[in-house]
Coordinates of C-alpha atoms and ligand atoms in Angstrom, one line a residue:
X1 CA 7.7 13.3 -78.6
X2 CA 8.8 15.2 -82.1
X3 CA 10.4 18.2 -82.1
X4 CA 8.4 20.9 -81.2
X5 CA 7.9 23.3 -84.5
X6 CA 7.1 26.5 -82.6
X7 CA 9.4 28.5 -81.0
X8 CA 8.9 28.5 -77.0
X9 CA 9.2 31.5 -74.7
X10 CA 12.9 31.6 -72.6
X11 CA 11.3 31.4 -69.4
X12 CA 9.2 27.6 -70.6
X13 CA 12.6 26.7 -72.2
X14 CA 14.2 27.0 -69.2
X15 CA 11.4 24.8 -67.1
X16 CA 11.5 22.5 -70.0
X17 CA 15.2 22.2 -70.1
X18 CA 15.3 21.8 -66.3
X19 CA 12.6 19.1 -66.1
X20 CA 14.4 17.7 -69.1
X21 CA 18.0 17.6 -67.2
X22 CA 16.5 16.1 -64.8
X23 CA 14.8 13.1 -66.2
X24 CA 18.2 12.5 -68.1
X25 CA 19.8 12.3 -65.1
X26 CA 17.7 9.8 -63.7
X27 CA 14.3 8.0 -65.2
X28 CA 11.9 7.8 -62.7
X29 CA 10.8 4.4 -61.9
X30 CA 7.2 4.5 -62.6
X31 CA 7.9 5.7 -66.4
X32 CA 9.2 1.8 -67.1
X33 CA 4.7 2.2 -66.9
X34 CA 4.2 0.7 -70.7
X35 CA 1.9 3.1 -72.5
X36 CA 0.0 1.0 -75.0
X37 CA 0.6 -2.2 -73.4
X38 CA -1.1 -3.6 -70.1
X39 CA 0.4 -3.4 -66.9
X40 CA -1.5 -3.4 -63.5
X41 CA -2.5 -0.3 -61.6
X42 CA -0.3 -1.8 -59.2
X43 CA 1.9 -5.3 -57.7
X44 CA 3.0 -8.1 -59.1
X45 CA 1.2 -9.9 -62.1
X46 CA 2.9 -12.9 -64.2
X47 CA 1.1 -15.4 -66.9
X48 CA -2.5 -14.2 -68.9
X49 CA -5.2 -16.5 -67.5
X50 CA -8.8 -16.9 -69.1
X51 CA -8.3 -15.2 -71.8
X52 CA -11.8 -15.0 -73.5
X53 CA -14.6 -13.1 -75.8
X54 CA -17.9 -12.6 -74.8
X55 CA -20.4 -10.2 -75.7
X56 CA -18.2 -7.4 -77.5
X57 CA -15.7 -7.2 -74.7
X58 CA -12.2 -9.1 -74.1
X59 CA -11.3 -10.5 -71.1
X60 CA -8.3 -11.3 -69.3
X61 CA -7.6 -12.9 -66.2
X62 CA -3.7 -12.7 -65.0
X63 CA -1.2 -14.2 -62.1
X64 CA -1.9 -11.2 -59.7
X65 CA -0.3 -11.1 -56.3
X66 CA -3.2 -7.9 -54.8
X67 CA -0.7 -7.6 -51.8
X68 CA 2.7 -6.8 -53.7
X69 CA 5.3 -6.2 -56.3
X70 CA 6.6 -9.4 -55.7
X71 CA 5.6 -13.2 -56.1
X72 CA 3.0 -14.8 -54.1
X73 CA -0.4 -15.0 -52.7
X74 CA -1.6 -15.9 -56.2
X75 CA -4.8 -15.0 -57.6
X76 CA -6.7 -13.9 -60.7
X77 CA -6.6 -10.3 -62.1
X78 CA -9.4 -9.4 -64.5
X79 CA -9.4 -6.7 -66.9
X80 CA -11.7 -5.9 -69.8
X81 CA -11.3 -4.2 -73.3
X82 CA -12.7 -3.6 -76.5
X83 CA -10.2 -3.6 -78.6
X84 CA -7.6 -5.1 -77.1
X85 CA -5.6 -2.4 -76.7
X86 CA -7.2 -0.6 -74.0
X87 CA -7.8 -2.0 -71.1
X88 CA -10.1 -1.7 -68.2
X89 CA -9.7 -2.8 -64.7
X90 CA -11.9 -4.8 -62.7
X91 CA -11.8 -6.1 -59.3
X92 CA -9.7 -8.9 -58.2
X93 CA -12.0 -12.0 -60.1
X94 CA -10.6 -15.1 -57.9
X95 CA -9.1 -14.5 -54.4
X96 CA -6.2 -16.7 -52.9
X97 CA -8.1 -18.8 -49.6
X98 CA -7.5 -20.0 -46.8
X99 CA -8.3 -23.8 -46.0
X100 CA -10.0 -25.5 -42.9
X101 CA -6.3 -26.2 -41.6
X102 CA -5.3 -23.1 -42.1
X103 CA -3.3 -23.1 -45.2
X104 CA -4.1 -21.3 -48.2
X105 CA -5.1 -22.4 -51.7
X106 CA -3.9 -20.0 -54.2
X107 CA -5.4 -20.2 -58.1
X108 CA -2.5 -20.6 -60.4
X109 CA -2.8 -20.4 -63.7
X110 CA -5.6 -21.6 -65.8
X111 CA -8.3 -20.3 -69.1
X112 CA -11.9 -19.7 -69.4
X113 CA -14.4 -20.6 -71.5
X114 CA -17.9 -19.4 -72.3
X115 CA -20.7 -22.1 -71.6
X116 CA -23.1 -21.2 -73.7
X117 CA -25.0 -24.2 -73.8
X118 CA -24.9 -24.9 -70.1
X119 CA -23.2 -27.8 -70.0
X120 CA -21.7 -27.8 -66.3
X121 CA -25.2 -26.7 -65.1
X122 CA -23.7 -24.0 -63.0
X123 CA -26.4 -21.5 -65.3
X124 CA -30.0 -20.9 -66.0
X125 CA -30.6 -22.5 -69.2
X126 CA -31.0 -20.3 -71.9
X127 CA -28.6 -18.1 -70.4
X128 CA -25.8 -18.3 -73.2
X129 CA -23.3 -15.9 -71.5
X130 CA -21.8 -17.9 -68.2
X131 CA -17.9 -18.3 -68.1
X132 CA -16.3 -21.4 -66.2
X133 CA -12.4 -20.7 -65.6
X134 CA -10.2 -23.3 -65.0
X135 CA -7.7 -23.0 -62.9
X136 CA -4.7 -25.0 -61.3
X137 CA -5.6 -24.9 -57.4
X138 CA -2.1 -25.0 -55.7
X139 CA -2.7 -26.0 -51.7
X140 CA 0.2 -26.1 -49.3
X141 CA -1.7 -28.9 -47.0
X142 CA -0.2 -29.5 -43.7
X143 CA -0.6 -33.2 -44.0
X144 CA 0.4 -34.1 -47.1
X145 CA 3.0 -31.3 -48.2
X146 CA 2.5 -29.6 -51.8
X147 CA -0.5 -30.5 -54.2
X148 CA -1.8 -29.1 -57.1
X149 CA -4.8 -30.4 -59.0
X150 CA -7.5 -28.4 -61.1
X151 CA -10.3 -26.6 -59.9
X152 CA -13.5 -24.7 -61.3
X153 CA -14.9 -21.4 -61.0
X154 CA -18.1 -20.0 -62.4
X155 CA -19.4 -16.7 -63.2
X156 CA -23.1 -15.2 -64.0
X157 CA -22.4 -11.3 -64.6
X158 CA -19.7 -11.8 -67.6
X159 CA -16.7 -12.1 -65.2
X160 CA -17.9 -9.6 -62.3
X161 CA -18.3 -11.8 -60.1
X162 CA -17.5 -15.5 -59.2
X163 CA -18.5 -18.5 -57.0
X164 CA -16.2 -21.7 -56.7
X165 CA -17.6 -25.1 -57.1
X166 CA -18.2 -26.2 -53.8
X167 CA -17.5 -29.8 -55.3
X168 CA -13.4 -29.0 -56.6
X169 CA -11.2 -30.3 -57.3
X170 CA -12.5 -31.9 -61.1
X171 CA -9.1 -33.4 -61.9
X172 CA -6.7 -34.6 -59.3
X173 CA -3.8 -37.0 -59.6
X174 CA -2.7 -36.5 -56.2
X175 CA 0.5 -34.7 -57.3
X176 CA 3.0 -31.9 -56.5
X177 CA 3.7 -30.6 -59.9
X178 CA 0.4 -30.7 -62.2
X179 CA -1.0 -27.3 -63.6
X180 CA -2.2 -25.0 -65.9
X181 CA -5.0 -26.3 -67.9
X182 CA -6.2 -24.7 -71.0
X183 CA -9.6 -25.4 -72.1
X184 CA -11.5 -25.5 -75.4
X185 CA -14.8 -26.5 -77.2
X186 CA -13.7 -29.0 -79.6
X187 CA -17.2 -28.5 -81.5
X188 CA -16.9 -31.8 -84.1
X189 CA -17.8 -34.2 -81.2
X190 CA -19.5 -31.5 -79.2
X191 CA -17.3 -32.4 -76.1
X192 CA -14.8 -29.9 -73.7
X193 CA -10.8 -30.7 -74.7
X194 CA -7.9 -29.7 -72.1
X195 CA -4.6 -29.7 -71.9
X196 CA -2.4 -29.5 -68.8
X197 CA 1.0 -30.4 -67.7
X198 CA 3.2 -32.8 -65.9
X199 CA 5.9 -30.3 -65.9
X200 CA 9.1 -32.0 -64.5
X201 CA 7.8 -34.7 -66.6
X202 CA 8.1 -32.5 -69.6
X203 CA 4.9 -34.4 -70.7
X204 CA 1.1 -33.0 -72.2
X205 CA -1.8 -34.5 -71.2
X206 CA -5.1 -34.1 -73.0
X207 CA -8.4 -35.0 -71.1
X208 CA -12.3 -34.5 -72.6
X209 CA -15.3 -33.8 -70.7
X210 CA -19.0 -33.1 -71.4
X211 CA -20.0 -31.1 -68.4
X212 CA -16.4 -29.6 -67.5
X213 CA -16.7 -31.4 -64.3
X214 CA -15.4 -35.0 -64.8
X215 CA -12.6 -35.2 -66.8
X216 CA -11.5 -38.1 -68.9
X217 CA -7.3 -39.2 -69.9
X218 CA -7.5 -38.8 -74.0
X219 CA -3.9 -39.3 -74.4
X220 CA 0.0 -37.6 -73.9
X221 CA 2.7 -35.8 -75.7
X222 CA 6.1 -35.1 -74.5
X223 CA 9.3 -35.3 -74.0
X224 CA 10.3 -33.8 -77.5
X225 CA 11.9 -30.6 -78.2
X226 CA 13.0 -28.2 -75.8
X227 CA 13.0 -30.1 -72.5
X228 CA 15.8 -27.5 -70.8
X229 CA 13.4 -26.1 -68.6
X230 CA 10.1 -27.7 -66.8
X231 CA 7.0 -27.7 -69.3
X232 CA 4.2 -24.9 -68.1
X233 CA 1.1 -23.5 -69.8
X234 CA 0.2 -25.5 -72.4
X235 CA -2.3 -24.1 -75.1
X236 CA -3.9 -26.6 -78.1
X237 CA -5.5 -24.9 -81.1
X238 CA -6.4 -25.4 -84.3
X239 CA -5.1 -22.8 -87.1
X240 CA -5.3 -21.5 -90.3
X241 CA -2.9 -22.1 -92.9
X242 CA -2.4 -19.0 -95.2
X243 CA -3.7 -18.7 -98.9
X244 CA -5.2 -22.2 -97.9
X245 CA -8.7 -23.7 -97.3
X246 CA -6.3 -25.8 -94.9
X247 CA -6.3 -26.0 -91.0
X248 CA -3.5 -27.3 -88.6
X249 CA -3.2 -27.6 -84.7
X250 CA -0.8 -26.5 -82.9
X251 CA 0.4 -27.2 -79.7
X252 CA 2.3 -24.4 -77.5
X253 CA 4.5 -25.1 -74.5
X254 CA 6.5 -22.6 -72.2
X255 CA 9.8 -24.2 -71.5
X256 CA 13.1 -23.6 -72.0
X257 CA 15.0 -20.8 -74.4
X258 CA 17.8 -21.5 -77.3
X259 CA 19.9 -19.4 -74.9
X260 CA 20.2 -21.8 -71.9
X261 CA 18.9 -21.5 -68.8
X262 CA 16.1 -18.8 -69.9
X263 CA 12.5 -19.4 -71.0
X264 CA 10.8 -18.8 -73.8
X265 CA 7.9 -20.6 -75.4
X266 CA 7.9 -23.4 -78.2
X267 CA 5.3 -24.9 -80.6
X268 CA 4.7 -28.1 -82.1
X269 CA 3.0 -28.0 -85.6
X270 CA 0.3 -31.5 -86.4
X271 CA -3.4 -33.0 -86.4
X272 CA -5.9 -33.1 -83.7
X273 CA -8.6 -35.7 -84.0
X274 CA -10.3 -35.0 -80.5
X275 CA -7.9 -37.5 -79.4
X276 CA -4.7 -37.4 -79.5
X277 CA -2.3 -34.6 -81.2
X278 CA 0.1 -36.5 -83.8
X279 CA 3.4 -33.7 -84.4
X280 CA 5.0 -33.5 -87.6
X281 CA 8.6 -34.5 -87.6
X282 CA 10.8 -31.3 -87.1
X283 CA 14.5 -30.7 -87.6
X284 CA 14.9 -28.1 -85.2
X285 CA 13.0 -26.5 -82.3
X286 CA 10.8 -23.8 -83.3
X287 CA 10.2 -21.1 -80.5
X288 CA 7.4 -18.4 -80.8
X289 CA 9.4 -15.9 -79.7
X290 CA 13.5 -15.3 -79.4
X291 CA 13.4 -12.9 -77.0
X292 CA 14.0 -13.2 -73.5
X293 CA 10.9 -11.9 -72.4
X294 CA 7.6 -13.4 -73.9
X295 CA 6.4 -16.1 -71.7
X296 CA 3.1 -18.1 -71.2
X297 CA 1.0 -16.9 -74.0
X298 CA -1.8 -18.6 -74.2
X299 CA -5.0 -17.6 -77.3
X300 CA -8.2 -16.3 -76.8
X301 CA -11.4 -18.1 -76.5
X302 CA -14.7 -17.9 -78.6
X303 CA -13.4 -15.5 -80.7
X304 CA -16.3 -14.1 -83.2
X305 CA -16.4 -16.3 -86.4
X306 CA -14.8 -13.5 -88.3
X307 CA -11.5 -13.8 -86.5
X308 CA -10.8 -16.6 -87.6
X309 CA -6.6 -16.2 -86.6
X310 CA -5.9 -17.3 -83.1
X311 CA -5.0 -14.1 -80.9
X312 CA -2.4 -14.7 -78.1
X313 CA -1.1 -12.6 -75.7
X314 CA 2.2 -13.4 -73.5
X315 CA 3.8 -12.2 -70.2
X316 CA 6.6 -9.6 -70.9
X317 CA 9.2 -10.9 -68.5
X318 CA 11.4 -13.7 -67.4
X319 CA 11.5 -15.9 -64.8
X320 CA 15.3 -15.4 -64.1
X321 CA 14.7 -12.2 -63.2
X322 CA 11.2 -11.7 -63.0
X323 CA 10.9 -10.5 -59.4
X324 CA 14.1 -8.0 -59.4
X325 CA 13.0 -5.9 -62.3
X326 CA 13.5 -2.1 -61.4
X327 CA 9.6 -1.1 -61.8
X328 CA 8.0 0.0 -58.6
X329 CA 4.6 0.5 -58.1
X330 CA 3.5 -2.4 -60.4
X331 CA 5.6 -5.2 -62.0
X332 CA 5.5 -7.1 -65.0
X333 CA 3.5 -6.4 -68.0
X334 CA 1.8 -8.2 -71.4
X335 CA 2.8 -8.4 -74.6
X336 CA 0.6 -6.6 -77.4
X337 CA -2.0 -9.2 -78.5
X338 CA -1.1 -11.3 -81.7
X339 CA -2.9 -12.5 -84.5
X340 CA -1.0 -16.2 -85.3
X341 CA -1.3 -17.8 -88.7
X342 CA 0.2 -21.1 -90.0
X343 CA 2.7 -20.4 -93.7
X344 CA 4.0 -23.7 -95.5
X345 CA 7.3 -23.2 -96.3
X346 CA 9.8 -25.9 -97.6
X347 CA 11.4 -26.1 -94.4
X348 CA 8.1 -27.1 -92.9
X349 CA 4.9 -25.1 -91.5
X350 CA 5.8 -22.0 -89.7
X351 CA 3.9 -19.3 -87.3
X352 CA 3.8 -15.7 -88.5
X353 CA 2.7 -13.6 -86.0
X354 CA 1.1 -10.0 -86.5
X355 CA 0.5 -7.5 -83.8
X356 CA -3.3 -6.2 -83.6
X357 CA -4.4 -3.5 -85.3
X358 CA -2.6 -0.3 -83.2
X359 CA -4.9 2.6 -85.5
X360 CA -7.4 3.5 -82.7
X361 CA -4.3 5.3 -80.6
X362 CA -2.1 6.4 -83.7
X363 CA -0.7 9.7 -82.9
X364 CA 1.5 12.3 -85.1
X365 CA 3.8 9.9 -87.7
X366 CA 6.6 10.8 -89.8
X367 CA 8.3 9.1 -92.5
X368 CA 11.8 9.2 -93.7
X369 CA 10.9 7.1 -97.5
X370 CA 13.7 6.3 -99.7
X371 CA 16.4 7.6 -96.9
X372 CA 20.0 6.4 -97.6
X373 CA 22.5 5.8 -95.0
X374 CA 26.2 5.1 -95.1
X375 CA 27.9 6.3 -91.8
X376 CA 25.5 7.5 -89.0
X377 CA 22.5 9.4 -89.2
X378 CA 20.2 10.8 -86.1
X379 CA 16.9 10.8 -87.1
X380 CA 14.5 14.2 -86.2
X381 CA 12.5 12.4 -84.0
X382 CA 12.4 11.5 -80.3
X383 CA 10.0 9.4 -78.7
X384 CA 9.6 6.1 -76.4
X385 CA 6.3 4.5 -77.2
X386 CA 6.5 3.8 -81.1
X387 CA 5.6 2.0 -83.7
X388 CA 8.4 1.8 -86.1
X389 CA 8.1 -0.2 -89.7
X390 CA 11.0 -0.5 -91.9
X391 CA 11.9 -2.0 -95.5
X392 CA 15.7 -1.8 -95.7
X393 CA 17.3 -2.6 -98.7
X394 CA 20.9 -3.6 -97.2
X395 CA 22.9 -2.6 -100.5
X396 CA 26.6 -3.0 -100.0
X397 CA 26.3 -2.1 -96.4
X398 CA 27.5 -5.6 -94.1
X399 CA 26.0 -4.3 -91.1
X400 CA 23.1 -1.6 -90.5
X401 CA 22.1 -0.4 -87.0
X402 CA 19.1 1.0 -85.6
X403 CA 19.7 2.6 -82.2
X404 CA 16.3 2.8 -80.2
X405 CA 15.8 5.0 -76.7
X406 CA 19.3 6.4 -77.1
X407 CA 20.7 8.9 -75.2
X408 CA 24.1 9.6 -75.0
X409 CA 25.9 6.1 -74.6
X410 CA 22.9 4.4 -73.9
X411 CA 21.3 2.4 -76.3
X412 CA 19.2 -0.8 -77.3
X413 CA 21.1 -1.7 -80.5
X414 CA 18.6 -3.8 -83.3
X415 CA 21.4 -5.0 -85.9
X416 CA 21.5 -6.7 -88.8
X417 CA 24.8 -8.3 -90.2
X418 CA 24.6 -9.6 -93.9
X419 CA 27.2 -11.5 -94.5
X420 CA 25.7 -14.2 -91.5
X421 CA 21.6 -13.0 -92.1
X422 CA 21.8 -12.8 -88.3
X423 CA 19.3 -9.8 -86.5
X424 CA 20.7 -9.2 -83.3
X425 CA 18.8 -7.4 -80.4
X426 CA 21.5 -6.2 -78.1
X427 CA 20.4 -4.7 -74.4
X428 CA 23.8 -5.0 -72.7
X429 CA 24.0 -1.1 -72.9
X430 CA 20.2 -0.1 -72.7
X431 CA 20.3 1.4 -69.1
X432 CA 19.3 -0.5 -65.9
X433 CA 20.8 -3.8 -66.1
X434 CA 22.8 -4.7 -63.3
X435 CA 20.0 -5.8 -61.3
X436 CA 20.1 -9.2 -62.2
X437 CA 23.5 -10.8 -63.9
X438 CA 21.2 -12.5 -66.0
X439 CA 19.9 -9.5 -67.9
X440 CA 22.4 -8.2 -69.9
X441 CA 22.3 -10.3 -73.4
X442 CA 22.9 -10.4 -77.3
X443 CA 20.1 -12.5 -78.7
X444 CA 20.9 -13.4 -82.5
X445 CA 18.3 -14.8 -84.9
X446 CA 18.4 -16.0 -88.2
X447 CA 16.7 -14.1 -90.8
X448 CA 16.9 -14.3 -94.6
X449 CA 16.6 -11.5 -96.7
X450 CA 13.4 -11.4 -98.9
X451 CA 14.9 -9.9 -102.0
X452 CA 17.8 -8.2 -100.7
X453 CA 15.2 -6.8 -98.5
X454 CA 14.8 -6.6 -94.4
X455 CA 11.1 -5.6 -93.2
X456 CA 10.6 -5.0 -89.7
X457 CA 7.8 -3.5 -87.3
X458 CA 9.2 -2.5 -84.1
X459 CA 7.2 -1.7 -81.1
X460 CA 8.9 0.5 -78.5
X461 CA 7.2 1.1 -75.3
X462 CA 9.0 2.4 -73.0
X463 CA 10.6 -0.3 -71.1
X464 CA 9.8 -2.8 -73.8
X465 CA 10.4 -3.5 -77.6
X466 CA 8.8 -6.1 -79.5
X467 CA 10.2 -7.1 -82.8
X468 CA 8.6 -8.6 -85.6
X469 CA 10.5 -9.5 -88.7
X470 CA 9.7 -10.0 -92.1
X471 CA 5.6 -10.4 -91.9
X472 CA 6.1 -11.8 -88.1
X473 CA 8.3 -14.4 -89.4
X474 CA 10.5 -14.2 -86.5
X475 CA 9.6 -12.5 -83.4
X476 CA 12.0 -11.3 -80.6
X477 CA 10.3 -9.6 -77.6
X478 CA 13.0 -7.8 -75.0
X479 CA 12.3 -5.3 -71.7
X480 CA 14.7 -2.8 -71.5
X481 CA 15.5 0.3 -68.5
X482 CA 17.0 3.6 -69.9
X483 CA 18.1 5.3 -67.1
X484 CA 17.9 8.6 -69.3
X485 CA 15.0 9.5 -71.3
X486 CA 16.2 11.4 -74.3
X487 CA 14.5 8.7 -76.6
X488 CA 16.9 9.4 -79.9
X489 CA 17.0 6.7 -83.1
X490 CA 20.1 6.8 -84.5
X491 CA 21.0 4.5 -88.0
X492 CA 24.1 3.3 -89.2
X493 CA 25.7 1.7 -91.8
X494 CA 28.8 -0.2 -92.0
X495 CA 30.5 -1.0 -95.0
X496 CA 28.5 0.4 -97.5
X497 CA 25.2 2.4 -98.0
X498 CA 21.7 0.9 -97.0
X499 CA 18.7 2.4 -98.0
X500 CA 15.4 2.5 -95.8
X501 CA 13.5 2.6 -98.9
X502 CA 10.7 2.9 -96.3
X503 CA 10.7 4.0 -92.8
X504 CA 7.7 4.9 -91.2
X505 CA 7.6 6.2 -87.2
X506 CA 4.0 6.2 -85.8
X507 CA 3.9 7.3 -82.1
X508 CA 1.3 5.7 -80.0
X509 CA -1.0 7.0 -77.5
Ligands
LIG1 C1 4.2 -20.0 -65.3 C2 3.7 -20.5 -63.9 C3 2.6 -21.5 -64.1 C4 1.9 -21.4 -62.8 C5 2.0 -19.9 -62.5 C6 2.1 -19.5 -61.0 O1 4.8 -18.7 -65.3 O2 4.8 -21.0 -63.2 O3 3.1 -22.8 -64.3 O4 0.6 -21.8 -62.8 O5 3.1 -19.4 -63.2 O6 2.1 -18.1 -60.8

């Protein structure tokens, strides 16, 4: 909130500066509630599912648990937008079930595509609006122990309601570990493409189908790059490479992080030709995002033609500490939808990521243009849902900080050291963390300076920041708990004087 300009009467002062004391003392839980990002009304939700366009609206499906803030009892969430910012609920779109031997089948994760020209025959013909998801079905059976194979559902009423092919599973391999396939329209030979997981295998496997019902073995690609972690949701799309007429496709896995033993997602950059996916050669692992907490993204489906830039949206957590996160009524939330795009560089093709246009819920903003900084400097402004955008030029300085929700001691400190070009995104002090031993971290990326230059967009929301450097170069997504509420930004510099030749603070509905 900024500063209020006008004086206020003793007797509000004192309210405010009561209800003020108290939230410093303690944050109450239910304000970790993102403001401009999606979180359920309520309980548990983990991966996006189905994510899909139809008709003007947005949909997405999610990991939802309808009977608690923790794992389990997994079924599909549905919500609905516009613009992709907000969101509508809708009722729970596929139910956990119970089986004739009394064990349960719970839908796991999976996309959604829209069958316009009724190829599954679940639809009246003509009808160019039905959506098939495809999910992972994951049945406990009492004979034969753990399975998971992949299963359809259908849906007349865009998403309202659903019916389950009474003739699942489509693609079983009789296995334990075998999930999350994602599903496109590969339009060139007019056939259905998916891509799904051995995940212990650390393997891809992409199958092609004309009716969405039997599936056929195209090929496999795996055990290359990160393979710390088990492979889950993978996603295969094709992209555009910028200031090109060029395409690419790219292949995204959640896996393993460069930080071991946490998760993260990676991408392989190469050709599709409705067969098999041929990677190029890469030096290094590339990871979509460095944070800790941006997990199973997976892109939209039938986008309009004009958007021609895949749009993804990820699960704001972590696995390692998913289920101990100090949010109440609800837990877990989704990153801000991001438009991806392919850049050559001499290294080798590269994502750039872009957050969606926030203008619909712009608020008051306030700039700070051409601000120079050597020492420390509180900014007039408080706030904890934000978009922040910055041009630093660094200067002599060897190390400039930008505080975010500070208040007192508390802070979650974005640095940037010059003499290594490493951004750092440290949490160890941002609040809550002693829930889980695993939360407190320093992650460090790489990131040159464009012209002596550092450009950033920051998006703070509450309990969240998402970072995107230099034109979404590098992303770094983090949660964070301030147990106080003041919401201060506070920049330093070390060594010499930076100037934020542009700093722009845009608060956010
Ligand atoms: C990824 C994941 C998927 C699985 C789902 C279960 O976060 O483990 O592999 O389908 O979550 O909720």
């Amino acid at each position: 909130m900024f500063k209020p300009l006008i004086l206020l009467a003793v007797a509000t002062l004192a309210l405010y500066s009561c209800q003020s004391q108290k939230q410093i003392q303690e944050t109450d839980r239910e304000s970790y509630r993102p403001n401009y990002h999606f979180s359920p009304e309520k309980n548990w939700i983990n991966d996006p599912n189905g994510l899909v366009y139809l008709d003007g609206e947005y949909h997405m499906f999610y990991q939802y648990n309808p009977y608690g803030n923790e794992w389990g009892h997994m079924s599909w969430g549905h919500a609905v937008s516009t613009d992709l910012i907000q969101w509508e609920h809708l009722p729970i779109a596929l139910e956990e079930f119970s089986n004739a031997d009394s064990t349960e089948t719970m839908i796991f994760s999976g996309s959604a595509v829209v069958d316009r020209d009724n190829t599954s025959g679940f639809f009246e013909t003509g009808k160019k609006d039905g959506i098939v998801a495809i999910f992972t079905s994951h049945v406990h059976s009492n004979n034969e122990g753990l399975r998971q194979h992949q299963s359809l559902g259908y849906s007349h009423d865009k998403g309202r309601t659903w019916k389950l092919y009474d003739k699942n599973p489509v693609l079983d391999l009789n296995m334990k570990d075998f999930r999350d396939p994602n599903v496109f329209w590969y339009a060139p030979e007019q056939k259905w493409i998916m891509s799904v997981v051995k995940p212990q295998e650390y393997l891809a496997q992409f199958y092609s189908s004309k009716d969405l019902k039997s599936w056929t073995l195209l090929s496999e690609f795996g055990k290359k790059g990160d393979t710390t972690k088990i492979w889950e949701c993978p996603a295969l799309f094709e992209i555009p490479v910028e200031g090109t007429q060029e395409k690419k496709w790219i292949l995204t896995i959640s896996s393993g992080h460069r930080e071991k033993n946490y998760l993260a997602m990676q991408y392989f950059v190469g050709d599709f030709d409705g067969k098999t996916f041929r990677a190029q050669p890469q030096e290094e692992i590339l990871f979509i995002d460095e944070g800790k907490d941006f997990y199973a993204g997976i892109p939209f489906n039938n986008l309009p033609d004009s958007q021609q830039n895949p749009i993804m949206i990820g699960w704001v957590n972590d696995w390692e500490y998913a289920n101990k996160i100090p949010t109440e009524k609800f837990r877990g939330s989704m990153s801000i939808p991001r438009a991806l795009s392919l850049k050559s560089t001499p290294n080798g093709y590269r994502l750039l990521q872009e957050p969606i246009d926030l203008k619909p819920i712009y608020k008051d903003e306030v700039s700070f243009d051409g601000l120079e900084v050597s020492g420390a400097e509180t900014l007039d402004f408080t706030g904890d849902s934000y978009l922040l955008t910055a041009e630093i030029t660094m200067g002599s300085a060897e190390l400039v900080e930008i505080q975010l929700l500070k208040s007192g001691e508390e802070a979650s400190i974005l640095s940037y050291d010059t003499g290594t070009e490493m951004l750092s995104f440290d949490r160890r002090k941002s609040g809550h963390t002693s829930f889980s031993d695993r939360f407190p971290s320093v992650e460090k990326i790489k990131v040159p300076l464009q012209n002596g230059q550092l450009k950033l967009k920051v998006l703070v929301d509450r309990a969240m920041v998402e970072i995107f450097a230099n034109g979404g170069a590098q992303a770094l997504t983090d949660m964070v708990f301030p147990k106080k509420s003041e919401g201060k930004i506070l920049l330093s510099a070390e060594g010499g004087k930076a100037v934020f030749s542009r700093l722009n603070i845009v608060e956010l509905k």
